[in-house]
CSV table of C-alpha atoms in Angstrom, one decimal:
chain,number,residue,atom,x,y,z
A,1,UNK,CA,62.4,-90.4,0.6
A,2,UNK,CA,66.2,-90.8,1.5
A,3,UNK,CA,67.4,-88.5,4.2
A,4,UNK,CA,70.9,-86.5,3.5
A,5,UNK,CA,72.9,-84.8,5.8
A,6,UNK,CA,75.3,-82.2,4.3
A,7,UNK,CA,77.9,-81.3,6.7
A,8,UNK,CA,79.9,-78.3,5.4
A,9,UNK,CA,80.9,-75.0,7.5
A,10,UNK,CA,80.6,-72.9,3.8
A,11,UNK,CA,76.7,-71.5,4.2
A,12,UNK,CA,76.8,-71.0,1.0
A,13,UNK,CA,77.7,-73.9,-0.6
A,14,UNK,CA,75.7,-75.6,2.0
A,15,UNK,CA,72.4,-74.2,1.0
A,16,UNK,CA,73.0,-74.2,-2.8
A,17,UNK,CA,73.4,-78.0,-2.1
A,18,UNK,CA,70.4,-78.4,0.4
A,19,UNK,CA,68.2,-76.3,-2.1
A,20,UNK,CA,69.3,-78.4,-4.8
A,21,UNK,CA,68.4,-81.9,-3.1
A,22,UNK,CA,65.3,-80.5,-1.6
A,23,UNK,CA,64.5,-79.9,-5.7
A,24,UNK,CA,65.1,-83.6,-6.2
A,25,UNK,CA,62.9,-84.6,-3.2
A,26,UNK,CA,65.3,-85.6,-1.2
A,27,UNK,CA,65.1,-85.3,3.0
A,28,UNK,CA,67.8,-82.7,3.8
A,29,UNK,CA,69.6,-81.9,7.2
A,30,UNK,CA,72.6,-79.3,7.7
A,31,UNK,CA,75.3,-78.9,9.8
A,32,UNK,CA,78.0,-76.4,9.7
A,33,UNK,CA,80.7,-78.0,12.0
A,34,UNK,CA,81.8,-81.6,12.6
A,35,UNK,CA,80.4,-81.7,16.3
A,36,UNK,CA,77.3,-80.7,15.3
A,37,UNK,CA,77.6,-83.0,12.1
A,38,UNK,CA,78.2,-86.4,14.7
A,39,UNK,CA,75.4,-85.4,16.5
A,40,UNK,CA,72.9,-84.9,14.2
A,41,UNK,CA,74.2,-88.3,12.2
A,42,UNK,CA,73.9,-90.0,15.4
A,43,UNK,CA,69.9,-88.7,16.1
A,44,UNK,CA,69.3,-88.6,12.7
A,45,UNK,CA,70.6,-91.7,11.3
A,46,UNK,CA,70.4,-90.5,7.6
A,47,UNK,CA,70.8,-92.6,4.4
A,48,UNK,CA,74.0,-90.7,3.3
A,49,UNK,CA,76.0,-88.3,4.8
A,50,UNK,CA,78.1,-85.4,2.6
A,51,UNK,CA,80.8,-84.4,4.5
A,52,UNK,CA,83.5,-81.4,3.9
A,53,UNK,CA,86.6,-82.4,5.1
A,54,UNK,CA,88.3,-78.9,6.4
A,55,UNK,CA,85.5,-78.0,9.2
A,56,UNK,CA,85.7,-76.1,12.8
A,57,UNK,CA,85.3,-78.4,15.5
A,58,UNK,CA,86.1,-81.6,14.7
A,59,UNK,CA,87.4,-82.0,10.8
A,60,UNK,CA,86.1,-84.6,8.5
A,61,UNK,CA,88.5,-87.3,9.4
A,62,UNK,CA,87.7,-86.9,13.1
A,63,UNK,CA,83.8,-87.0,12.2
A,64,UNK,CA,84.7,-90.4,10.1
A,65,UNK,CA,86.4,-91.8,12.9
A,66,UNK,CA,83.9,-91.7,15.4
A,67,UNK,CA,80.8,-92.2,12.7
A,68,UNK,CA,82.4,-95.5,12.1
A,69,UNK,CA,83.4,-96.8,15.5
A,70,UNK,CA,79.7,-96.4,16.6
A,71,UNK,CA,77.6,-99.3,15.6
A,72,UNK,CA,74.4,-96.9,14.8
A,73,UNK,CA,76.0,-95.0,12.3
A,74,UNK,CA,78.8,-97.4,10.5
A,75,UNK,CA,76.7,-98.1,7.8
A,76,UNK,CA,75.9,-94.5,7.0
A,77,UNK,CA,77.8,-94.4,3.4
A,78,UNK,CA,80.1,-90.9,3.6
A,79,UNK,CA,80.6,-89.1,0.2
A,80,UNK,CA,83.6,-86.7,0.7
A,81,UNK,CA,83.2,-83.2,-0.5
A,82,UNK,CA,86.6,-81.8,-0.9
A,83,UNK,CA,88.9,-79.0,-2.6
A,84,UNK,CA,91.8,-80.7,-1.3
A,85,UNK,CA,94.9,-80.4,-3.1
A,86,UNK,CA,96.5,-83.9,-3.3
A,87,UNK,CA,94.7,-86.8,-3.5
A,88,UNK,CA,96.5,-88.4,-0.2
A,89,UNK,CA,94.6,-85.7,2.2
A,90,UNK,CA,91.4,-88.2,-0.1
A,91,UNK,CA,93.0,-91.5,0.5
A,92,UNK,CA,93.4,-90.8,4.2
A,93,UNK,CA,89.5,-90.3,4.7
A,94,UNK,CA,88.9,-93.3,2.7
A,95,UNK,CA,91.3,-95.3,4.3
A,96,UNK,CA,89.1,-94.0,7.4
A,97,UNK,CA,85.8,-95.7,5.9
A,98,UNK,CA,84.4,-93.0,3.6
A,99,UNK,CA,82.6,-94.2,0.9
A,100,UNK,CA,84.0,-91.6,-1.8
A,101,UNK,CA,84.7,-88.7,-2.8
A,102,UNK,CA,84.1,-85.6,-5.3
A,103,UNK,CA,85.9,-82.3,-5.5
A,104,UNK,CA,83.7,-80.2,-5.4
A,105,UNK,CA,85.1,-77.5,-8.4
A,106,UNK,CA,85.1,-80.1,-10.6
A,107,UNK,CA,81.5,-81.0,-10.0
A,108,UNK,CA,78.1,-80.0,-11.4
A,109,UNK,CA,75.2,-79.7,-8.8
A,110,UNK,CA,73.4,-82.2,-10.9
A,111,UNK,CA,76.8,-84.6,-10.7
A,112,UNK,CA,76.5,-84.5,-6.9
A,113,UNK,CA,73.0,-85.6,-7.2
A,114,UNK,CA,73.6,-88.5,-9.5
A,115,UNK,CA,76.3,-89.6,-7.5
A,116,UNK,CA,74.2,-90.1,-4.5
A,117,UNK,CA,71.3,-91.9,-6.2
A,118,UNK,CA,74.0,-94.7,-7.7
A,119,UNK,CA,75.1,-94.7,-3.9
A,120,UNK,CA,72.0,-95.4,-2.9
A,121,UNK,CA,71.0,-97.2,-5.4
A,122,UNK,CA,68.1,-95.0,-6.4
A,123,UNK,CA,66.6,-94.3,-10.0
B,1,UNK,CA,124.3,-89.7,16.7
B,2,UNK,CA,120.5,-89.2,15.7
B,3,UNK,CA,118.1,-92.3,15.9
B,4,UNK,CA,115.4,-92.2,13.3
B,5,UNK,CA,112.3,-93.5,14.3
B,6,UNK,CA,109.4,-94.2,11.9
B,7,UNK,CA,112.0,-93.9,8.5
B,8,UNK,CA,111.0,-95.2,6.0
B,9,UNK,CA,113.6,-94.5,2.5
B,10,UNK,CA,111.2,-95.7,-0.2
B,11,UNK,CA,107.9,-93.5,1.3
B,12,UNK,CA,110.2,-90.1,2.3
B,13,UNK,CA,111.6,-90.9,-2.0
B,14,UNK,CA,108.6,-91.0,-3.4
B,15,UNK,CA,107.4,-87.9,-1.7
B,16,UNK,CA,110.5,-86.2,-2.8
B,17,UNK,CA,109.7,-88.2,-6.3
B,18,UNK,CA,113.7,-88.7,-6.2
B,19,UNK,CA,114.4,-91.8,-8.9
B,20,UNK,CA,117.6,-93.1,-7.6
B,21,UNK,CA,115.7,-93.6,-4.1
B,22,UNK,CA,112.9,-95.3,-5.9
B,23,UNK,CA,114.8,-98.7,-5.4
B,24,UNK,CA,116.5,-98.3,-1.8
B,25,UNK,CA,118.3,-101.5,-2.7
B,26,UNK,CA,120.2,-99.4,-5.2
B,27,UNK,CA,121.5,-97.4,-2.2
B,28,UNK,CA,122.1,-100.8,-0.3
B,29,UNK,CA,124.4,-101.8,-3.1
B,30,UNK,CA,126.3,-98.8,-3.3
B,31,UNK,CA,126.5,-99.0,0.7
B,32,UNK,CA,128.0,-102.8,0.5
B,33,UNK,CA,130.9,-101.4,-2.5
B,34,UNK,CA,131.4,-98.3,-0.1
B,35,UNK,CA,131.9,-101.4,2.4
B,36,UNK,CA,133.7,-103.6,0.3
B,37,UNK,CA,136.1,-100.9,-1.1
B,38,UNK,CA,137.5,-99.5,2.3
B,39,UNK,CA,138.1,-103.6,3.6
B,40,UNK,CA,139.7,-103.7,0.8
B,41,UNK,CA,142.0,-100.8,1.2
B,42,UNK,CA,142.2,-102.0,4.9
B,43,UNK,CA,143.9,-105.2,3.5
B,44,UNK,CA,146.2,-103.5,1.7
B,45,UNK,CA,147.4,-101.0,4.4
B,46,UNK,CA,147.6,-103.5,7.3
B,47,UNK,CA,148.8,-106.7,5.2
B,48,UNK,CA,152.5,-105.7,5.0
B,49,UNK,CA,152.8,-104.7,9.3
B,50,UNK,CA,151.9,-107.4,11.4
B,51,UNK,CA,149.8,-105.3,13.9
B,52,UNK,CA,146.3,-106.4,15.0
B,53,UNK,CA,146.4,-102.6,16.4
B,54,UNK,CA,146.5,-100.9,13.1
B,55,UNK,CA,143.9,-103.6,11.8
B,56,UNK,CA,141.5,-102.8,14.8
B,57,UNK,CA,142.1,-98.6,14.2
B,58,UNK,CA,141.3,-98.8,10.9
B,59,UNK,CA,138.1,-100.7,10.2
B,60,UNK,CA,137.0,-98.6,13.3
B,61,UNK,CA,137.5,-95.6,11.4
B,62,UNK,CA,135.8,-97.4,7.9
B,63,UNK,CA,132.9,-98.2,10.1
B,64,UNK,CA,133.2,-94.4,11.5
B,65,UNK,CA,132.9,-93.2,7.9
B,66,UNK,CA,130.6,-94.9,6.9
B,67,UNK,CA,127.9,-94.5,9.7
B,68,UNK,CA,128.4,-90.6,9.6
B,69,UNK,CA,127.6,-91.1,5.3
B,70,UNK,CA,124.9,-92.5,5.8
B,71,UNK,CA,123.7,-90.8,9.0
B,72,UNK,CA,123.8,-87.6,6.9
B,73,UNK,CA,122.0,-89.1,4.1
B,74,UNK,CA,119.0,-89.9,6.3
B,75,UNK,CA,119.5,-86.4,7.9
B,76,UNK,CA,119.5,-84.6,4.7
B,77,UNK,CA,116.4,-86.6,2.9
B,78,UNK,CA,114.5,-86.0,6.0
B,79,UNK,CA,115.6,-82.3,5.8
B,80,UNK,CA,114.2,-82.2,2.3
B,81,UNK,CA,111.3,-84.4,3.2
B,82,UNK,CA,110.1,-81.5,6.2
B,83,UNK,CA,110.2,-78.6,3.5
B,84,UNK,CA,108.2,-80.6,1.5
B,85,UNK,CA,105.4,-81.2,3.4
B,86,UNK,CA,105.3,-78.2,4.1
B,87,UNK,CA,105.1,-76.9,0.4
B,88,UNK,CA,102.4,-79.5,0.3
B,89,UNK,CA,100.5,-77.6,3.6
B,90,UNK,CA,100.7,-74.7,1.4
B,91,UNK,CA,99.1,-76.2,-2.0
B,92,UNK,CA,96.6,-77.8,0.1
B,93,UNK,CA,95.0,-74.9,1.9
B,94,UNK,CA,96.1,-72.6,-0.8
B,95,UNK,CA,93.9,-75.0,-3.3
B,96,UNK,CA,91.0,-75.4,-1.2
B,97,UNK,CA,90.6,-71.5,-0.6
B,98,UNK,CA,91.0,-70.7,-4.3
B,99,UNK,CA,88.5,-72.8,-5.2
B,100,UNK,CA,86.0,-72.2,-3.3
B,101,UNK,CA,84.9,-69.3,-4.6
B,102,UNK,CA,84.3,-70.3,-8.2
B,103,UNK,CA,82.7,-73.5,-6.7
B,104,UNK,CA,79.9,-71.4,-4.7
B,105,UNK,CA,79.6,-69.1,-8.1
B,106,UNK,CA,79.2,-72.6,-10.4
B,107,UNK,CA,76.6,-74.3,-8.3
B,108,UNK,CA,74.4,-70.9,-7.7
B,109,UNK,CA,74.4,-70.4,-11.3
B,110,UNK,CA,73.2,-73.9,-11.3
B,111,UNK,CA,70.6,-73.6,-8.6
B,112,UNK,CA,69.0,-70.6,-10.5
B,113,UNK,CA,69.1,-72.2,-14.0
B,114,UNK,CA,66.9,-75.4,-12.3
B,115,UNK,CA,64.6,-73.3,-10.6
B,116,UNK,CA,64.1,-70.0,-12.7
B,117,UNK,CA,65.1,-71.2,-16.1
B,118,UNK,CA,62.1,-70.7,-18.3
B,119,UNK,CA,61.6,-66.8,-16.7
B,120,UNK,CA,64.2,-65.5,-17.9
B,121,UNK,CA,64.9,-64.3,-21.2
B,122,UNK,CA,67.7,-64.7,-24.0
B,123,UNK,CA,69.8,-62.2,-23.4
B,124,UNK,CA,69.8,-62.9,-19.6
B,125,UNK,CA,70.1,-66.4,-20.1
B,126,UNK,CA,73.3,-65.4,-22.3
B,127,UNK,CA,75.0,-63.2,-19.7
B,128,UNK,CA,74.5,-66.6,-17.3
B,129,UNK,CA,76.0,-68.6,-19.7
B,130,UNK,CA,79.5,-65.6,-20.3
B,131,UNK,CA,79.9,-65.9,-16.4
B,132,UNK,CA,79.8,-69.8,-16.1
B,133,UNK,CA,82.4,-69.8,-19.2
B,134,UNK,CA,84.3,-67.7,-16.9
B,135,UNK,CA,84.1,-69.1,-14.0
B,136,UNK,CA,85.4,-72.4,-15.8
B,137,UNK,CA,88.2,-71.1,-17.0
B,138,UNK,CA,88.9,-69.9,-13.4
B,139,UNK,CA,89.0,-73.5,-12.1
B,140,UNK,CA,90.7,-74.7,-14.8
B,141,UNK,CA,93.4,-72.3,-14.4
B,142,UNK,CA,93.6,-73.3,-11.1
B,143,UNK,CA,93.7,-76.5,-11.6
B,144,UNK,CA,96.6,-76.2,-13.8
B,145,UNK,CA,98.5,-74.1,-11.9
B,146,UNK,CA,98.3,-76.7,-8.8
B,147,UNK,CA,99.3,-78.9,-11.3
B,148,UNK,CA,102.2,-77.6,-12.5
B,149,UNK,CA,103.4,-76.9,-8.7
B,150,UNK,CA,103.2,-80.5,-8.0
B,151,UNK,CA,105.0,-81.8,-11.0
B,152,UNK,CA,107.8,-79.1,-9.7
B,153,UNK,CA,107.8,-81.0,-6.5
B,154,UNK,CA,107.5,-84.3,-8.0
B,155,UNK,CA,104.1,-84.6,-6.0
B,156,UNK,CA,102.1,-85.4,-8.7
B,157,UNK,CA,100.0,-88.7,-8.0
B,158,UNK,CA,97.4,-89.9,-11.0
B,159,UNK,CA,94.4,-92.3,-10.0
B,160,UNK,CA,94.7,-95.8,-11.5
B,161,UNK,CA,90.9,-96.6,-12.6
B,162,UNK,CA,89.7,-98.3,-15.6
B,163,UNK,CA,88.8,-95.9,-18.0
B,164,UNK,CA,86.8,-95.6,-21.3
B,165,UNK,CA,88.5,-93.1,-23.9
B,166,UNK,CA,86.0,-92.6,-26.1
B,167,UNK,CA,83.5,-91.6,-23.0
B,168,UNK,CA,86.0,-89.4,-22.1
B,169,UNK,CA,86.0,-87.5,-26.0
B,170,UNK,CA,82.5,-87.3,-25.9
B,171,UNK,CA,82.5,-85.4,-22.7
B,172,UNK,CA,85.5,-83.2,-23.4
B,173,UNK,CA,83.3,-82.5,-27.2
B,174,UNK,CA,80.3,-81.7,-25.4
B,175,UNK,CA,82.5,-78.9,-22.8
B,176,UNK,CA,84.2,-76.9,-25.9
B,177,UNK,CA,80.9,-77.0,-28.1
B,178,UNK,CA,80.2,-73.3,-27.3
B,179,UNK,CA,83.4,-72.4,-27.8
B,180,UNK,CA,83.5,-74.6,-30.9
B,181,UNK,CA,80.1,-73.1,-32.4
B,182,UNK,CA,81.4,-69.3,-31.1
B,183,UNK,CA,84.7,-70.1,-33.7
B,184,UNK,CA,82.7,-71.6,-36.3
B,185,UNK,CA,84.5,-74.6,-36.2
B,186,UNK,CA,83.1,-78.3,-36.6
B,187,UNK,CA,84.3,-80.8,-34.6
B,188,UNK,CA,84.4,-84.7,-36.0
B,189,UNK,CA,85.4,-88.1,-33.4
B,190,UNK,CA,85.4,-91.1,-35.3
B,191,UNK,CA,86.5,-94.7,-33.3
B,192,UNK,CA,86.9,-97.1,-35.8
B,193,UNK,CA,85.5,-100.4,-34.2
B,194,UNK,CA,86.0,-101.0,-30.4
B,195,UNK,CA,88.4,-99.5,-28.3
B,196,UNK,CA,89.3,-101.6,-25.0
B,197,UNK,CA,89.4,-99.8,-21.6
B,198,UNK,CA,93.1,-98.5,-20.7
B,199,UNK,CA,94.0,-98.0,-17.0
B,200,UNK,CA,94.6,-94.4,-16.2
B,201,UNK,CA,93.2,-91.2,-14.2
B,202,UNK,CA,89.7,-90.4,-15.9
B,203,UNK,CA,90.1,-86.7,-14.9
B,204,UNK,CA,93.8,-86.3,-15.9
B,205,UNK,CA,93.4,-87.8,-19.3
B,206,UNK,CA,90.5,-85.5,-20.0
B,207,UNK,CA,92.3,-82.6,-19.0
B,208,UNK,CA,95.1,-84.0,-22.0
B,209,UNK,CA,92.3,-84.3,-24.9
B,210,UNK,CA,90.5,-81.3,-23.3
B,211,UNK,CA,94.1,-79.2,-24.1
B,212,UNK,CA,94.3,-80.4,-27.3
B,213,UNK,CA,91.0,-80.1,-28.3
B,214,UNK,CA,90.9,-76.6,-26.9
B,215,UNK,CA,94.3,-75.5,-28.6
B,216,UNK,CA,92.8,-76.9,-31.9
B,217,UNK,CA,89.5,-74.8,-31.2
B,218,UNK,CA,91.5,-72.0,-30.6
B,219,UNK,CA,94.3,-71.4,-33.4
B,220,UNK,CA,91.8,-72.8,-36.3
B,221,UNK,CA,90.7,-70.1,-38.9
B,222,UNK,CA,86.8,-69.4,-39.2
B,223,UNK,CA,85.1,-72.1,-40.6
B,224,UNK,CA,87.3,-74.7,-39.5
B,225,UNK,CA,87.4,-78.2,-38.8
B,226,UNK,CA,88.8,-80.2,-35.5
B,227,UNK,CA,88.9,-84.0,-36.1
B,228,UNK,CA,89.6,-86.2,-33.2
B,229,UNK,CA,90.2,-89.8,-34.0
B,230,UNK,CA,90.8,-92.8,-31.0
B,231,UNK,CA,92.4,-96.1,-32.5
B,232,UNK,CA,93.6,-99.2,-31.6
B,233,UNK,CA,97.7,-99.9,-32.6
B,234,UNK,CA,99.2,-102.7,-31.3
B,235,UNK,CA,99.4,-102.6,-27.9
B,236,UNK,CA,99.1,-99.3,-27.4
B,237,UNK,CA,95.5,-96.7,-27.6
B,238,UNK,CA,96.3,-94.2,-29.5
B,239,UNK,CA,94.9,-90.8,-29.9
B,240,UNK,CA,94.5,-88.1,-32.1
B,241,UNK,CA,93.3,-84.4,-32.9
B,242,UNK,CA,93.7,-82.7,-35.9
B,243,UNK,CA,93.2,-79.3,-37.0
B,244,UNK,CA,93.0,-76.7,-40.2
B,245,UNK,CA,94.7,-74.1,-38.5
B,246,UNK,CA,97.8,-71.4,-38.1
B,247,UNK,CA,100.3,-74.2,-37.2
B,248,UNK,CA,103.4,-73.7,-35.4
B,249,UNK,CA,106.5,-72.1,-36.9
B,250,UNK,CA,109.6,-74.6,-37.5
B,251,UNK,CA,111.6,-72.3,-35.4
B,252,UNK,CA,109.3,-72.9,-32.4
B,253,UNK,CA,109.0,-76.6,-33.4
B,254,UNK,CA,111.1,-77.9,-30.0
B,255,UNK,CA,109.8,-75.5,-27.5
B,256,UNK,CA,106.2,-76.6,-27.9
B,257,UNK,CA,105.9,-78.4,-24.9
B,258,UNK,CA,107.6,-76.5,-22.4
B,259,UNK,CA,106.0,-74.4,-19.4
B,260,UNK,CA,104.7,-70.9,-20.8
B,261,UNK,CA,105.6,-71.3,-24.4
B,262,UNK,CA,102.9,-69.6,-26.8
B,263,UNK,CA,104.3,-69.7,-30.5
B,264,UNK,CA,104.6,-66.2,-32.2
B,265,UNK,CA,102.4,-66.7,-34.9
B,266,UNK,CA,99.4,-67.4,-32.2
B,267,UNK,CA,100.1,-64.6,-29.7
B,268,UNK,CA,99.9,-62.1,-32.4
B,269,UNK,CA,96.3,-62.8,-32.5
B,270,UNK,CA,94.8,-64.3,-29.3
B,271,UNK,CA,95.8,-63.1,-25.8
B,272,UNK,CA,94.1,-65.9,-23.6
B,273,UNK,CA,96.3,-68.6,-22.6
B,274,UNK,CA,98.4,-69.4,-20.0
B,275,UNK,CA,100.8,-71.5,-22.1
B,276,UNK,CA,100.8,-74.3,-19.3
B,277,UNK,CA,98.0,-77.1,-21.1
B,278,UNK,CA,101.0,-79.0,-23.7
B,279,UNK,CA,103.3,-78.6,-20.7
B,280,UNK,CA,101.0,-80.3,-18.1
B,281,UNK,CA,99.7,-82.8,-21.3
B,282,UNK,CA,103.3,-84.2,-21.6
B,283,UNK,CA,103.5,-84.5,-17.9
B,284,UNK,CA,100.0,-86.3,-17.5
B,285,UNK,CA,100.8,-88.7,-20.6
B,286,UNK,CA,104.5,-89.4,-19.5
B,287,UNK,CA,103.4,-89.9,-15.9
B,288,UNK,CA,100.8,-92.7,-17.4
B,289,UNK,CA,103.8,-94.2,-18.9
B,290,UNK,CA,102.6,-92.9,-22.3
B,291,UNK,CA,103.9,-91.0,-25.3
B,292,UNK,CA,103.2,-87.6,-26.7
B,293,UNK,CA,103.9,-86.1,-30.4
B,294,UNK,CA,102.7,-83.7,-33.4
B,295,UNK,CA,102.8,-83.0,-36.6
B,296,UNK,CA,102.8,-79.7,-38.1
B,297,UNK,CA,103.2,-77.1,-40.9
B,298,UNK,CA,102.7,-73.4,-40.3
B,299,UNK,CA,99.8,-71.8,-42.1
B,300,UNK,CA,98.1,-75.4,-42.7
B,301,UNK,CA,97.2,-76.8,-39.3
B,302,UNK,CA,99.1,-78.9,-36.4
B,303,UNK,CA,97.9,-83.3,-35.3
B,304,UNK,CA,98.6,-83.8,-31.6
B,305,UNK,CA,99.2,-87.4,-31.0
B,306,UNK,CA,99.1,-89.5,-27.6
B,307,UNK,CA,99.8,-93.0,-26.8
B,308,UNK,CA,98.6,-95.1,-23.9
B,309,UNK,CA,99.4,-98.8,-23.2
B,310,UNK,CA,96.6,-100.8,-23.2
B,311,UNK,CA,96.7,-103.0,-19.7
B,312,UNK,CA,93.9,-104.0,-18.2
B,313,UNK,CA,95.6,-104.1,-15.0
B,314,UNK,CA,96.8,-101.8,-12.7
């Protein structure tokens, strides 16, 4: 069972999301800030990390950063979840190392989901 | 005199989305007949008195003049450039704090239509589905409105993916079927024979057919019928949506396609509209290097046309 951490500081849309991979059997993990976020990735180790980019202590770039210099967790693939306005605040996280990205207003629940599974490659 | 680090002309133009600075060399060239020009005049004044003085002074001065032009151009672009990132600050947290809201009210709706679906009953399931409409047209209004700021900033950046049109038609069908069914209207896509992938941004192009489509939805009659056709012609992808309805009055003809125009004849009847979906269409489709058109007679229906050139690199 693939294990997915969802780092976002909304507790709402963070447990709609956990409650909606937990449906899908999935392994889930939160974290509501990006400190917390590194830290669990780094103990963790999950398949696939969600990642919000405007977060209290330590924003998504800053989480990317130091996910990727840190041999344990540079494989991690790192799906953006963003309601960013222009799509350089994107390019500049995947520029960083992030595997993609989805805003999140424009996406279904069920979109997220299928996203992740062609990520990882699961049917 | 101010030294500029980290300049760079062609980055600070297209964040301004300025044309003329699109190709610095233009303002190279115009520099070198600035140059060319005042040597030329300093010929003139210093050929007839033999003094190397007078020679010296004035291409001092020329080179005077011509540092402080372009010193202020670099001053004033950057000036320009700083109010514009900050506008860009603005859209940014402005965008993400709008829409998160409808985002946490679309995925809950979600969540309790996977889990508690088959206990609850028609009617409930009904008043579901009126907020979820609702909250869509919250985020699409949004979305639009972001839109339209960046276009008025010359900000506005489209994604260059491959893209398959007639995906994108079913999709956009599949959204407005409610809506469709709620109007009584039927909606028909035909693709005669193949239609090769275009280059282009997946979302923005849907948002297009999704404008049109909607529009046609909209101002057709009861009992209606939308017909949306994608062809091939030339070298270009071309496509269409056609509709039975009110039309748009000759009068009105030329202002179809700017910001917040809704024609007379459709405001007399439907409210709902922001008048900002032709406006951002023609943006989107000109942006993609495309072209944008319609037909129409009032009373019988209106075709919305767009072109895209078929390359199949970016």
């Amino acid at each position: 069972m693939a294990k997915i951490l969802v780092v976002e500081d909304d507790m709402n849309l963070q447990r709609t999301l956990i409650e909606y991979l937990k449906k899908e059997n999935f392994e889930t993990l939160g974290a509501s800030n990006g400190e917390d976020g590194v830290i669990l990735a780094k103990k963790e180790k999950p398949d696939l990390i969600l990642l919000d980019i405007v977060l209290p202590r330590k924003n998504g770039y800053e989480v990317i950063k130091e996910l990727k210099s840190d041999d344990n967790t540079l494989k991690i693939p790192i799906v953006l979840l963003t309601n960013l306005g222009s799509y350089s605040d994107v390019e500049k996280a995947l520029n960083l190392g992030a595997t993609t990205y989805l805003v999140k207003a424009d996406y279904k629940l069920e979109e997220v989901v299928a996203k992740i599974k062609e990520i990882l490659k699961i049917n | 005199m101010v030294i500029i680090n980290d300049f760079n002309i062609k980055k600070q133009a297209d964040e301004l989305g300025i044309s003329v600075w699109k190709t610095p060399s233009f303002l190279f060239i115009v520099m070198g007949i600035v140059v060319m020009a005042a040597m030329t005049l300093v010929y003139f004044i210093s050929r007839d008195k033999s003094s190397p003085e007078l020679l010296i002074l004035s291409e001092i001065i020329v080179v005077i003049v011509i540092m402080s032009i372009g010193n202020s151009v670099i001053q004033s672009v950057e000036q320009i450039a700083k109010v514009n990132k900050m506008k860009s600050d603005f859209i940014s947290i402005v965008s993400h704090q709008l829409k998160t809201p409808p985002t946490e009210i679309s995925w809950e709706i979600e969540l309790l239509l996977a889990e508690y679906k088959g206990e609850l009953n028609n009617k409930q399931l009904e008043i579901i589905s009126s907020i979820s409409e609702a909250n869509r047209r919250i985020v699409k209004l949004t979305n639009d409105l972001l839109d339209v700021a960046r276009f008025d900033q010359g900000r506005f950046i489209l994604n260059k993916e491959k893209i398959n049109i007639a995906e994108i038609i079913r999709e956009v069908i599949q959204n407005n079927l409610i809506m469709a069914q709620a109007n009584n209207v039927r909606i028909e896509f035909s693709n005669n024979g193949t239609i090769p992938e275009i280059i282009g941004d997946k979302k923005r192009i849907g948002v297009v057919v999704d404008n049109f489509l909607t529009n046609a939805i909209k101002y057709t009659k009861e009992k209606g019928k939308v017909g949306i056709e994608a062809r091939q012609q030339g070298d270009n992808l071309v496509v269409s949506v056609k509709d039975n309805g009110v039309g748009i009055p000759e009068s009105q003809k030329d202002k179809v396609f700017d910001k917040f125009f809704r024609s007379d004849n459709v405001v007399k009847y439907n409210t709902e509209g922001s008048g900002l979906g032709l406006y951002i269409a023609k943006k989107i489709i000109e942006s993609s290097k495309g072209k944008i058109w319609f037909d129409t007679k009032e009373g019988q229906g209106s075709t919305f046309y767009f072109s895209l050139p078929i390359m199949t690199e970016a």
